[in-house]
Coordinates of C-alpha atoms in Angstrom, one line a residue:
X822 CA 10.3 -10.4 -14.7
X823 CA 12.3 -6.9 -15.1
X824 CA 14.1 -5.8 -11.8
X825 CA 12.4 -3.4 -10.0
X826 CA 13.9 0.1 -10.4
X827 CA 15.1 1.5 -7.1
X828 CA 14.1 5.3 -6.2
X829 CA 16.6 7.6 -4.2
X830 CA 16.5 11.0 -2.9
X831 CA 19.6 13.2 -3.6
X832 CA 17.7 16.8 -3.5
X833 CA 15.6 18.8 -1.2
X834 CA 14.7 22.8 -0.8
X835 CA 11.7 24.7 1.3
X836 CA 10.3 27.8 2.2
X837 CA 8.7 27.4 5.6
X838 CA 7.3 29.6 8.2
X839 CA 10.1 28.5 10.3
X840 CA 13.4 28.9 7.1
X841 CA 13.6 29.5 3.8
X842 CA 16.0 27.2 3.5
X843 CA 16.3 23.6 4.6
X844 CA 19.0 24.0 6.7
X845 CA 17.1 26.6 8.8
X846 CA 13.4 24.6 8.4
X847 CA 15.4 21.4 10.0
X848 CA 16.9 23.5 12.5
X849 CA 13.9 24.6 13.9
X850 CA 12.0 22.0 13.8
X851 CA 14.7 20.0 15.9
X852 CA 14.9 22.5 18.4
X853 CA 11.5 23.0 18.6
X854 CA 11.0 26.5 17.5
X855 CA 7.4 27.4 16.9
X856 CA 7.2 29.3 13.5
X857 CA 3.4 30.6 14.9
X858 CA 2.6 34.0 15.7
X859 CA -0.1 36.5 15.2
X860 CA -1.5 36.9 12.1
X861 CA -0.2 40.0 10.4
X862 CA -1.0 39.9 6.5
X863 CA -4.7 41.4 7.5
X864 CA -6.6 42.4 10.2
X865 CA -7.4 39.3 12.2
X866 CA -10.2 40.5 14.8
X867 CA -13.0 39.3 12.8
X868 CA -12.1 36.0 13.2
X869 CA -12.2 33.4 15.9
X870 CA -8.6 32.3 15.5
X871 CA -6.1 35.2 15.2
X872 CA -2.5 33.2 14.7
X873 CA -0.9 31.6 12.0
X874 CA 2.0 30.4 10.8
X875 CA 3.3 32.9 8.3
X876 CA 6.1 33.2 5.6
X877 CA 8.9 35.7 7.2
X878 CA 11.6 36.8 4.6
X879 CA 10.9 35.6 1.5
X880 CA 12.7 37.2 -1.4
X881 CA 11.0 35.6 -4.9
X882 CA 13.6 37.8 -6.7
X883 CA 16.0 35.1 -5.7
X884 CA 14.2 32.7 -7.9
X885 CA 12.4 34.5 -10.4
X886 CA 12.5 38.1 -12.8
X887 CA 11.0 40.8 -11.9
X888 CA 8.2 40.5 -14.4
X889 CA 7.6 37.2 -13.2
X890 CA 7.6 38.9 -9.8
X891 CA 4.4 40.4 -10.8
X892 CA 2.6 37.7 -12.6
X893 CA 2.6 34.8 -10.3
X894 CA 0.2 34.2 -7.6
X895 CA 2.6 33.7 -4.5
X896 CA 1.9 29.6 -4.6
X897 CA 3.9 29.2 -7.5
X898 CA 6.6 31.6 -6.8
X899 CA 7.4 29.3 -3.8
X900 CA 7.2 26.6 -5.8
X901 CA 10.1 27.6 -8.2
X902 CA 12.0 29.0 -5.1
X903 CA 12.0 25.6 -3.4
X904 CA 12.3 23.6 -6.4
X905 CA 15.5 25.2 -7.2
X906 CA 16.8 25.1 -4.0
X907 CA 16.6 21.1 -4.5
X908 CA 17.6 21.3 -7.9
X909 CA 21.0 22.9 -6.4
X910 CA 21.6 20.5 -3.4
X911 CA 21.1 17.9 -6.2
X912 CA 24.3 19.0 -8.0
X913 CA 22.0 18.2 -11.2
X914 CA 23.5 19.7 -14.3
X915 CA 21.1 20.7 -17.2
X916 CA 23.8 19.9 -19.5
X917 CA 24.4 16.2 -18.4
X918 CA 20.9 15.3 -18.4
X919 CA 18.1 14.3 -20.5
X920 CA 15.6 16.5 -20.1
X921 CA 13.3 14.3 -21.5
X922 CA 13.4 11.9 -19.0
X923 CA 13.4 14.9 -16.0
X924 CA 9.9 15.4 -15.0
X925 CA 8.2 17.7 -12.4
X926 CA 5.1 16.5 -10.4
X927 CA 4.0 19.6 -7.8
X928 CA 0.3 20.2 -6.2
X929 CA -1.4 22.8 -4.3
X930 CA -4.4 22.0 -2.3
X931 CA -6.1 25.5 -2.8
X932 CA -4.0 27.3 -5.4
X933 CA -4.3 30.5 -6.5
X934 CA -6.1 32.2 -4.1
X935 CA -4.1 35.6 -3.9
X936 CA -5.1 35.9 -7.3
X937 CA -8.7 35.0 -6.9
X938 CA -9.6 37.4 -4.3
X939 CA -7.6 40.5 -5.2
X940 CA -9.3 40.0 -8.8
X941 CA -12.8 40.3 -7.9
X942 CA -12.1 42.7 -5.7
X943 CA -10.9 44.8 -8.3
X944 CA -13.8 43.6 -10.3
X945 CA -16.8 44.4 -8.4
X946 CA -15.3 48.2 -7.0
X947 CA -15.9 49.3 -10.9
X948 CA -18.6 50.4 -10.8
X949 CA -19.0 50.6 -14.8
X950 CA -19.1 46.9 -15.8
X951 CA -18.1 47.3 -19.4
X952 CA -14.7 48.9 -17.5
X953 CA -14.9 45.8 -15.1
X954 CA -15.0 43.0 -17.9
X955 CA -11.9 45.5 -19.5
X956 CA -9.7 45.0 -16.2
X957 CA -10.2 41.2 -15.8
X958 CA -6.1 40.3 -15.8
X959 CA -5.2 37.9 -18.9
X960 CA -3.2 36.8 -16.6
X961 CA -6.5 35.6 -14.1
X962 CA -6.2 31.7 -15.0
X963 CA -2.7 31.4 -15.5
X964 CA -2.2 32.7 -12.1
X965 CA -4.6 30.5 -9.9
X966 CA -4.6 26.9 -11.8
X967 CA -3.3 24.6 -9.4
X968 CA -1.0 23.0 -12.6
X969 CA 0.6 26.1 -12.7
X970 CA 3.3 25.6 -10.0
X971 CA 4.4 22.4 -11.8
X972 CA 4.3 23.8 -15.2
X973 CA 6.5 27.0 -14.4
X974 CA 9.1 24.6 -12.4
X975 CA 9.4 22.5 -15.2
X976 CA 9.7 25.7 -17.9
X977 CA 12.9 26.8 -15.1
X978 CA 14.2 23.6 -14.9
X979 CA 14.0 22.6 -19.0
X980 CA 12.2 19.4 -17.5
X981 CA 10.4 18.1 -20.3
X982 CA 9.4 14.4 -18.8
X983 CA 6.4 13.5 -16.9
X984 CA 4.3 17.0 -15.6
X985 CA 1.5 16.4 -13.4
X986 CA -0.1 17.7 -10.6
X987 CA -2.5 16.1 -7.6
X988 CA -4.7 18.2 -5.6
X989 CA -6.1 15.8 -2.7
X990 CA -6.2 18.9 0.0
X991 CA -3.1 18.3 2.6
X992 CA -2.2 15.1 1.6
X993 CA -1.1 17.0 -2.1
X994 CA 2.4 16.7 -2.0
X995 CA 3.0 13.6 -0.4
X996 CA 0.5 12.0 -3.5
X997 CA 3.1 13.8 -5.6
X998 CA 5.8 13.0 -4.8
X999 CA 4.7 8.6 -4.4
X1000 CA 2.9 9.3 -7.9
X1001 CA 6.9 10.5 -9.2
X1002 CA 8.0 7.8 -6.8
X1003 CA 6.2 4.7 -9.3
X1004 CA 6.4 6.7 -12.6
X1005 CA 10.4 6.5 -12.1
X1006 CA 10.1 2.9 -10.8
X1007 CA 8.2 1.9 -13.7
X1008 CA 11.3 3.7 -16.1
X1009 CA 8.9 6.6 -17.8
X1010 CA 11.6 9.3 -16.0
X1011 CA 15.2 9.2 -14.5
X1012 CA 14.6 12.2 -12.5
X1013 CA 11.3 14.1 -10.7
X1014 CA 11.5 16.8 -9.0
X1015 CA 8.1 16.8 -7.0
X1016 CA 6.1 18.1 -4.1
X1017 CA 3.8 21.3 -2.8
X1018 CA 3.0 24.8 -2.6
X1019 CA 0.3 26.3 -0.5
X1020 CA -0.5 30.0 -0.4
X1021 CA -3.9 30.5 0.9
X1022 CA -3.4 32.7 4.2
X1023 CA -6.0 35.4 2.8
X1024 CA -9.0 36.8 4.2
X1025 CA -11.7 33.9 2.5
X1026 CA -9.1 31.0 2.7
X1027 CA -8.4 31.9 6.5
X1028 CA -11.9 32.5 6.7
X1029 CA -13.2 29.6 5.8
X1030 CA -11.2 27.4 8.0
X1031 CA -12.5 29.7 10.9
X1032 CA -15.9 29.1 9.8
X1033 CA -15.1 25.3 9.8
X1034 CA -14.0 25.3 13.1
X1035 CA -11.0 23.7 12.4
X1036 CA -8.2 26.5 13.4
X1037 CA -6.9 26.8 16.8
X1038 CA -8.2 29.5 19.0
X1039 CA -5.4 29.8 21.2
X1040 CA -4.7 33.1 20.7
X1041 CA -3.0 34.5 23.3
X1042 CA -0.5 31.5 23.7
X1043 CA 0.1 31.8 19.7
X1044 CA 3.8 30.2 19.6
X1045 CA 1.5 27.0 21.5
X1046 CA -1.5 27.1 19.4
X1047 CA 0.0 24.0 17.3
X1048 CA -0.1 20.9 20.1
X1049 CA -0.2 17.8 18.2
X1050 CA -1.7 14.8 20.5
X1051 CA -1.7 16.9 23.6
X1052 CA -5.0 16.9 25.7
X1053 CA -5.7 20.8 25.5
X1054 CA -5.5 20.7 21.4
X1055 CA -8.2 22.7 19.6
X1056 CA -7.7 23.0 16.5
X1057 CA -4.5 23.5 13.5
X1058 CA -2.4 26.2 13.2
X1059 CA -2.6 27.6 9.3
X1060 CA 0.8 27.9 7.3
X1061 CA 2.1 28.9 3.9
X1062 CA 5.0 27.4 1.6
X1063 CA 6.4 25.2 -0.4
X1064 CA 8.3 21.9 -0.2
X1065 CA 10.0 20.2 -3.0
X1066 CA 12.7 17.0 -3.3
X1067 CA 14.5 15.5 -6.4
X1068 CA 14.1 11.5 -6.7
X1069 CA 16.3 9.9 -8.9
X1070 CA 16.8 5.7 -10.1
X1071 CA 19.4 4.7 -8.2
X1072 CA 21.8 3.6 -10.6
X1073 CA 21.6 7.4 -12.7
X1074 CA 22.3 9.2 -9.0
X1075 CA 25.2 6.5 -8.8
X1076 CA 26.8 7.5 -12.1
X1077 CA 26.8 10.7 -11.2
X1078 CA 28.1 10.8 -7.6
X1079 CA 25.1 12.0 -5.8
X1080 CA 24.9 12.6 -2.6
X1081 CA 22.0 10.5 -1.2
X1082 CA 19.2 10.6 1.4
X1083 CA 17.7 8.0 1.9
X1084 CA 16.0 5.5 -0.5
X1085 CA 12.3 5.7 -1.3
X1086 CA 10.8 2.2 -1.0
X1087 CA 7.2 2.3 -0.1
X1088 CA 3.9 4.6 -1.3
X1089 CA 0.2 3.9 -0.5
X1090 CA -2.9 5.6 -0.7
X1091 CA -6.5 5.2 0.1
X1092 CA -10.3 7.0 0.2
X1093 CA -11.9 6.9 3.3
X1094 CA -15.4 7.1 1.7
X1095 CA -16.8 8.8 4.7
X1096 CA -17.1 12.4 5.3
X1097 CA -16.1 15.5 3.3
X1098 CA -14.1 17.2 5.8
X1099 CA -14.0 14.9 9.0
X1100 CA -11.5 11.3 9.3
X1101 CA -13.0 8.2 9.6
X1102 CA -13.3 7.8 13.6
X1103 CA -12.2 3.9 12.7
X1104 CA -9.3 5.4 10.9
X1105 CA -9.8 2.4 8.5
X1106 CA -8.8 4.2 5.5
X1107 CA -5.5 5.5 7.5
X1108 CA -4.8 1.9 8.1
X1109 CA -4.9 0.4 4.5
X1110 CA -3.0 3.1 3.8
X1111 CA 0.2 2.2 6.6
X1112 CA -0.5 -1.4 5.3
X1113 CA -0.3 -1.2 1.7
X1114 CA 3.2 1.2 2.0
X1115 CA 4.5 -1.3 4.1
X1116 CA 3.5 -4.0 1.9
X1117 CA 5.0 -2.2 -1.1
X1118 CA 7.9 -1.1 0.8
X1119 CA 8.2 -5.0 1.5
X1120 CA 8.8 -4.2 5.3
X1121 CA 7.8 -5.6 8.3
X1122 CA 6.1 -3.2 10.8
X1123 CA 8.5 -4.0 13.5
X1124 CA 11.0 -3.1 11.2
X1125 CA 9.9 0.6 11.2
X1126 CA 12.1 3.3 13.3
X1127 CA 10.4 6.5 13.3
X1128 CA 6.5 7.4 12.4
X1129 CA 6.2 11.2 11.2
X1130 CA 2.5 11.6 12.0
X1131 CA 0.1 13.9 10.0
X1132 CA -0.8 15.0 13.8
X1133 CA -3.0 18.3 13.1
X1134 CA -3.3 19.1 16.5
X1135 CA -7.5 18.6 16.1
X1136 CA -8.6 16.4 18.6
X1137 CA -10.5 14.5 15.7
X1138 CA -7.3 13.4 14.1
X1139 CA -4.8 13.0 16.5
X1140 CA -7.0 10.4 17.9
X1141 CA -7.6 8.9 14.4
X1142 CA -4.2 8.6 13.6
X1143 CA -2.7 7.0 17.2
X1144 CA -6.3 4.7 16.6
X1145 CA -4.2 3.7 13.1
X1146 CA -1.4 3.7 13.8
X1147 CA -1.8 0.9 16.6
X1148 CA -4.2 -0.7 14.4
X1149 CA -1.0 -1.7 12.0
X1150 CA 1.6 -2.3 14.7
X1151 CA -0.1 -3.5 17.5
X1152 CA 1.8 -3.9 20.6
X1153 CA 5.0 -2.5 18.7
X1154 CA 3.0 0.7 18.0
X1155 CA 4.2 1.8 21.9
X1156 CA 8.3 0.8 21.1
X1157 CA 7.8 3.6 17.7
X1158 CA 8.6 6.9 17.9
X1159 CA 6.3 9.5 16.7
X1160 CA 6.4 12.6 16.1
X1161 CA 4.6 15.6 14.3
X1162 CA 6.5 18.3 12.9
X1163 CA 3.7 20.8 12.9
X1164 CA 4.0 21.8 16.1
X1165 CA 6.6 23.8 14.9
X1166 CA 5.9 24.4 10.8
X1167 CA 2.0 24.6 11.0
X1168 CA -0.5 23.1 8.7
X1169 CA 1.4 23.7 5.5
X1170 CA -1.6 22.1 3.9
X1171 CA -0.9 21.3 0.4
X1172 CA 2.9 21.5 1.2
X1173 CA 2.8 19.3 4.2
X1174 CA 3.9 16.5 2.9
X1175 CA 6.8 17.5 1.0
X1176 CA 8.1 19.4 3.9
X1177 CA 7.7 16.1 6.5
X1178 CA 9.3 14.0 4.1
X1179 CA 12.2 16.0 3.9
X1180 CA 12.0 15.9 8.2
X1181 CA 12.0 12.3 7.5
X1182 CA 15.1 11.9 5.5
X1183 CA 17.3 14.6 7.5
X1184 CA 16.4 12.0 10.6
X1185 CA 18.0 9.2 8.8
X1186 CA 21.1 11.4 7.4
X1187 CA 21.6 13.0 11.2
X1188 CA 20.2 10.1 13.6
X1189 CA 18.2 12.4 15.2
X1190 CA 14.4 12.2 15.4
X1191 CA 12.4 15.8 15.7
X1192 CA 9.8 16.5 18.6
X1193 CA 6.3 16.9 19.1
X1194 CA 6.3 20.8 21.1
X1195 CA 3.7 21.5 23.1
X1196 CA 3.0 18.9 24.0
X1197 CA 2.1 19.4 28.1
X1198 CA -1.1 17.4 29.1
X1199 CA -1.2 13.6 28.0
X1200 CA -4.5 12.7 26.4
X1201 CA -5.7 9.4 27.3
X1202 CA -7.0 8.9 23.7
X1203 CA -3.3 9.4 22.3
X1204 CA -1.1 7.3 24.4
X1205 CA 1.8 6.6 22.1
X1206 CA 5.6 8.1 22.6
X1207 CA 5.4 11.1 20.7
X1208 CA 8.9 12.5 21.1
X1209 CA 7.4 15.1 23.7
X1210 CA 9.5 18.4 23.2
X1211 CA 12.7 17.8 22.7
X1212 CA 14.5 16.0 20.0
X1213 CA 16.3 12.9 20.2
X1214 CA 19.2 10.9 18.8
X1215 CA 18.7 8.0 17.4
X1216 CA 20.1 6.2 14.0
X1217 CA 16.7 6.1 11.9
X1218 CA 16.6 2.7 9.0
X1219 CA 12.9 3.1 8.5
X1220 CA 10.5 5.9 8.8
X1221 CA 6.9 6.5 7.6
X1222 CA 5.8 9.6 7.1
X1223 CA 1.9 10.0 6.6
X1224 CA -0.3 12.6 5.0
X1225 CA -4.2 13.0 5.0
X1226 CA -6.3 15.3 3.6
X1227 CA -9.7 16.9 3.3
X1228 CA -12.2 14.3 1.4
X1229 CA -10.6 11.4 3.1
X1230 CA -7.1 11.0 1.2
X1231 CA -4.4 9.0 2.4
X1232 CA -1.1 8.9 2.0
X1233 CA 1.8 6.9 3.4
X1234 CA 5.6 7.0 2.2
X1235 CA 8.1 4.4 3.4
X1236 CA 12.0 5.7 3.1
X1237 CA 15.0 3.5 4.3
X1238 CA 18.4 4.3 5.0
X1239 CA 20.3 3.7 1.9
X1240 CA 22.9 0.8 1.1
X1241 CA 24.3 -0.5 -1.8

């Protein structure tokens, strides 16, 4: 039986609501500084929640030409922006590798969605239809596919391996980046780069999650509106951006001198074959999930450190999850440290993952573990140790870091402190 090929992570980059760079995103997040504010890309009065957490910043000139400026739907511009920000802190160089065995593997939950709406906008205000069907952009479809992030990273990168994209709603990048976790482990790449983008903070996609009753109405707290496990939660905070990391096999990042993570060791997934938008109250489907990472991982649950919880901040969840999450450890669920990161970040929906994960490995590299803000009232339903509000050091061997999404996906990543 071949050795099993080890995965390690020696590149990360995101644009966040809270940073456009990592070092600012982890920052943040550590020190607990909301990234939520009132909305401001359109008139939010219409709707019942008014706050969001919003990009602040951005420059895609940094990443891409000015033609490109104008072609890409936003999603994919923060795609390439954080993908060569990992790219970078990798110290890859294009030269030394082969590109055929570099592949990119980067979702979106919604996609193009700029795109979609400013299109048919344009289309039904002509009046004259013949001049409508004239005005249609050629660039329509290559500006809202969901591949398209993924594609245009790989076209920036001259990654010619494996390209793929999932979209399983906000557990999208962290299927991503396990599905580049097995497809190096099973040698078909040396190096992924892989993640999420999410740009849907427009009228309909803000909309729609109003109408769904799943956003926060917290409106004039906005900077609290994101309270993962606390009592008063009512709902997730909406954010934008992109998340991306570079894996490598261990022995490639070796040869090289890589700076290194942490170690990827662990990646399960399951359906919860219950509801389209609502968790499984059981969390059943959660809990295969913890158990089959584990089990992949080969770790024991008491071996496991730090828990970075999808923690929405809807009371449906956050019950769900802490439900799971003792359902796997049992009594050692109450000696685990969880957090959620989204108190600060938002819902970064089809980015989420990518952006925890990379939370997850700066805990390892700085011993420190990040906080759950806002969190004020204990609910009796959620009784775990959630790291309340302010961070705390602690050397981190084993974290899990757990994504679920929208039509009952689930997603669990195991890392591990890397040794020789």
């Amino acid at each position: 039986m071949s050795k099993t090929r080890r995965v390690v992570l020696t590149g990360v980059g995101a644009v966040t609501p809270v940073g456009n760079n990592v070092k600012d995103f982890w920052q943040a997040v550590v020190t607990g500084k909301s990234g939520t504010a009132r909305l401001t890309a359109f008139n939010p009065n219409p709707f019942n929640s008014q706050v969001a957490a919003e990009l602040k910043g951005f420059d895609a000139l940094k990443y891409v030409s000015p033609k490109q400026e104008r072609r890409l739907d936003p999603f994919v511009k923060y795609a390439i922006g954080a993908a060569k920000m990992a790219f970078e802190d990798s110290g890859l160089d294009a030269e030394k590798i082969n590109l055929e065995r570099s592949g990119v593997y980067i979702g979106s939950g919604i996609g193009g969605l700029h795109t979609v709406e400013a299109e048919h906008a344009q289309y039904i205000q002509t009046e004259d239809e013949n001049k409508a069907a004239s005005r249609i952009s050629p660039f329509l479809i290559p500006m809202l596919i969901v591949n398209m992030a993924s594609g245009l990273v790989s076209i920036e990168l001259g990654f010619k391996g494996p390209n793929s994209a999932a979209v399983t709603a906000c557990a999208t990048a962290s299927h991503s980046i396990g599905d580049a976790f097995k497809i190096i482990q099973r040698n078909e790449a040396d190096i992924m780069a892989a993640g999420g983008s999410e740009a849907a903070i427009t009228k309909m996609g803000f909309g729609g999650f109003c109408a769904l009753k799943a956003l926060s109405r917290r409106n004039h707290e906005p900077e609290k509106a994101s309270r993962p496990f606390d009592r008063e939660r009512d709902g997730f905070v909406m954010g934008e951006g992109a998340a991306v990391v570079v894996i490598e096999e261990l022995e490639h990042a070796k040869k090289r001198g890589a700076h290194i993570y942490c170690e990827i060791v662990g990646y399960g997934m399951s359906g919860d074959a219950y509801h389209m938008t609502a968790p499984d109250p059981g969390g059943s489907g959660a809990v295969r999930c913890m158990k089959i990472a584990l089990d992949d991982a080969k770790i024991n649950p008491e071996n496991v450190d730090y828990i970075n919880a999808h923690g929405t901040s809807t009371p449906l969840n956050d019950k769900m999850e802490t439900g799971a999450i003792k359902a796997v450890f049992g009594e050692y669920a109450y000696k685990i440290a969880v957090s959620s990161t989204k108190g600060v970040t938002g819902h970064l929906l089809g980015a989420t993952g990518a952006a925890e994960l990379i939370a997850c490995a700066k805990a390892i590299e700085c011993k420190v573990i990040p906080p759950t803000i806002n969190y004020e009232y204990p609910d009796p339903d959620c009784d775990l140790d959630y790291v309340p509000n302010v961070a705390r050091e602690k050397e981190v061997k084993v974290t899990i870091s757990n994504s679920l999404g929208f039509g009952g996906h689930n997603v669990t990543l195991v890392l591990k402190k890397f040794k020789n």
